[in-house]
Amino acid sequence: MIGKRLSDLSCDEQEFNKIKQPYEEALARSEHPSILQFQPPSQRNKRIRHRRVTWFCPPYSDNVKTPIGKTFLQLLRKHFPHEHRYARIINKNTVKLSYSCMPNVQNIMKQRNEQLLKEENNTGDVRRCNCDSINNCPLNGECLTPNLVYTSNVSYTEDNVAKLAVYHGSTSSPFKTRWNEHNSSFRLEYKRKNTTLSKLIWNLKERNIP
Ligand SMILES: [Zn+2]
């Protein structure tokens, strides 16, 4: 223990060796003979102490003229004086007051915009296709792209005249979801009226027109 104390007081081992002799002699005289060794300073983690503060946060209003903070602290002093049994827990240092304010509209908008821009920047890492093979993908490996306007062409022959029906659609969900919806609407009769496209397909189907 003496060695540790001396090490802490010395800037390096050399200084330590210079001064240790009288201490060793004193220890020997007290029948605690020991050889003092320099102990390099160890990095100790500082203890972090958290203050126990209780916050009182009344909502702010411009219309209130009462000095709420002042009145509140006065009440604190009145009801928890020094001799009160809870004065150590509840006093001016452990109870703080702050107005709770809502962020203003500009702040709310800024936060929302930042969030949106972040999401947009992240789209680079997102999967673009979840098909087994790119050859089966309806959109050449981009089938999970959302927010698309797409066109589908239906060509058929009616009364020996070649005809072409063009259908325009838009989807906010990934394209593949819409693609599957269309396909099932061509297959399942109860979905035949889902879209103009499915109505046309079912019409052609019933007249055996490929
Ligand atoms: Zn795909």
CSV table of C-alpha atoms in Angstrom, one decimal, residues 63-165:
chain,number,residue,atom,x,y,z
A,63,ASN,CA,-51.2,33.3,-22.4
A,64,VAL,CA,-50.1,32.3,-19.0
A,65,LYS,CA,-48.9,35.3,-17.0
A,66,THR,CA,-48.3,33.5,-13.7
A,67,PRO,CA,-44.6,33.0,-13.1
A,68,ILE,CA,-45.0,29.2,-12.9
A,69,GLY,CA,-41.3,28.5,-12.3
A,70,LYS,CA,-40.9,30.9,-9.4
A,71,THR,CA,-44.2,29.9,-7.8
A,72,PHE,CA,-43.3,26.2,-8.1
A,73,LEU,CA,-39.9,26.6,-6.4
A,74,GLN,CA,-41.5,28.7,-3.7
A,75,LEU,CA,-43.9,25.9,-3.0
A,76,LEU,CA,-41.0,23.5,-2.9
A,77,ARG,CA,-39.3,25.6,-0.3
A,78,LYS,CA,-42.5,26.0,1.7
A,79,HIS,CA,-43.5,22.4,1.8
A,80,PHE,CA,-40.1,20.8,2.0
A,81,PRO,CA,-38.0,23.0,4.3
A,82,HIS,CA,-34.6,22.0,5.5
A,83,GLU,CA,-35.8,20.0,8.5
A,84,HIS,CA,-38.4,18.1,6.4
A,85,ARG,CA,-37.7,14.3,6.3
A,86,TYR,CA,-37.8,14.4,2.5
A,87,ALA,CA,-35.8,17.6,2.0
A,88,ARG,CA,-32.8,15.6,1.0
A,89,ILE,CA,-34.7,14.0,-1.9
A,90,ILE,CA,-36.9,16.9,-2.8
A,91,ASN,CA,-35.1,20.2,-3.0
A,92,LYS,CA,-34.1,22.9,-5.4
A,93,ASN,CA,-31.2,20.8,-6.7
A,94,THR,CA,-33.1,17.6,-7.3
A,95,VAL,CA,-36.3,19.0,-8.8
A,96,LYS,CA,-35.9,21.1,-11.9
A,97,LEU,CA,-38.5,22.9,-14.0
A,98,SER,CA,-38.6,23.2,-17.7
A,99,TYR,CA,-41.4,24.1,-20.1
A,100,SER,CA,-42.4,21.4,-22.5
A,101,CYS,CA,-42.7,22.8,-26.0
A,102,MET,CA,-43.8,21.1,-29.2
A,103,PRO,CA,-41.4,21.5,-32.1
A,104,ASN,CA,-42.5,24.2,-34.5
A,105,VAL,CA,-43.9,23.3,-37.9
A,106,GLN,CA,-40.6,24.2,-39.6
A,107,ASN,CA,-38.8,21.7,-37.4
A,108,ILE,CA,-41.4,18.9,-38.0
A,109,MET,CA,-41.2,19.5,-41.8
A,110,LYS,CA,-37.4,19.4,-41.7
A,111,GLN,CA,-37.3,16.1,-39.8
A,112,ARG,CA,-39.8,14.5,-42.1
A,113,ASN,CA,-37.9,15.6,-45.2
A,114,GLU,CA,-34.6,14.3,-43.8
A,115,GLN,CA,-36.3,11.0,-43.1
A,116,LEU,CA,-37.7,10.8,-46.7
A,117,LEU,CA,-34.3,11.7,-48.3
A,118,LYS,CA,-32.6,9.1,-46.1
A,119,GLU,CA,-35.0,6.4,-47.4
A,120,GLU,CA,-34.5,7.5,-51.0
A,121,ASN,CA,-30.7,7.3,-50.6
A,122,ASN,CA,-31.0,3.8,-49.2
A,123,THR,CA,-32.8,2.4,-52.2
A,124,GLY,CA,-29.4,1.5,-53.8
A,125,ASP,CA,-29.0,-1.5,-51.5
A,126,VAL,CA,-32.6,-2.8,-51.8
A,127,ARG,CA,-33.3,-6.0,-53.7
A,128,ARG,CA,-34.5,-5.3,-57.2
A,129,CYS,CA,-35.7,-8.8,-58.2
A,130,ASN,CA,-36.8,-11.9,-56.2
A,131,CYS,CA,-37.4,-14.2,-59.2
A,132,ASP,CA,-35.7,-17.7,-59.3
A,133,SER,CA,-33.9,-16.7,-62.4
A,134,ILE,CA,-33.5,-13.5,-64.3
A,135,ASN,CA,-34.9,-15.2,-67.4
A,136,ASN,CA,-38.2,-15.7,-65.6
A,137,CYS,CA,-38.4,-12.1,-64.5
A,138,PRO,CA,-41.1,-10.0,-66.1
A,139,LEU,CA,-39.0,-6.9,-65.9
A,140,ASN,CA,-35.4,-8.1,-66.7
A,141,GLY,CA,-34.3,-8.3,-63.1
A,142,GLU,CA,-36.1,-5.1,-62.0
A,143,CYS,CA,-39.4,-6.6,-61.0
A,144,LEU,CA,-39.5,-5.1,-57.5
A,145,THR,CA,-39.3,-1.5,-58.7
A,146,PRO,CA,-42.3,0.4,-57.3
A,147,ASN,CA,-44.1,3.5,-58.6
A,148,LEU,CA,-44.3,2.6,-62.3
A,149,VAL,CA,-46.5,3.4,-65.2
A,150,TYR,CA,-46.7,0.5,-67.6
A,151,THR,CA,-48.3,-0.5,-70.8
A,152,SER,CA,-49.6,-3.8,-72.0
A,153,ASN,CA,-50.4,-4.6,-75.5
A,154,VAL,CA,-53.0,-7.3,-76.4
A,155,SER,CA,-52.9,-8.3,-80.0
A,156,TYR,CA,-55.6,-10.6,-81.4
A,157,THR,CA,-57.5,-11.3,-84.6
A,158,GLU,CA,-61.2,-10.6,-84.8
A,159,ASP,CA,-63.2,-11.2,-88.0
A,160,ASN,CA,-60.0,-11.7,-89.8
A,161,VAL,CA,-58.8,-8.2,-88.8
A,162,ALA,CA,-55.6,-7.9,-86.7
A,163,LYS,CA,-56.3,-5.7,-83.7
A,164,LEU,CA,-54.2,-4.3,-80.9
A,165,ALA,CA,-55.6,-3.2,-77.6
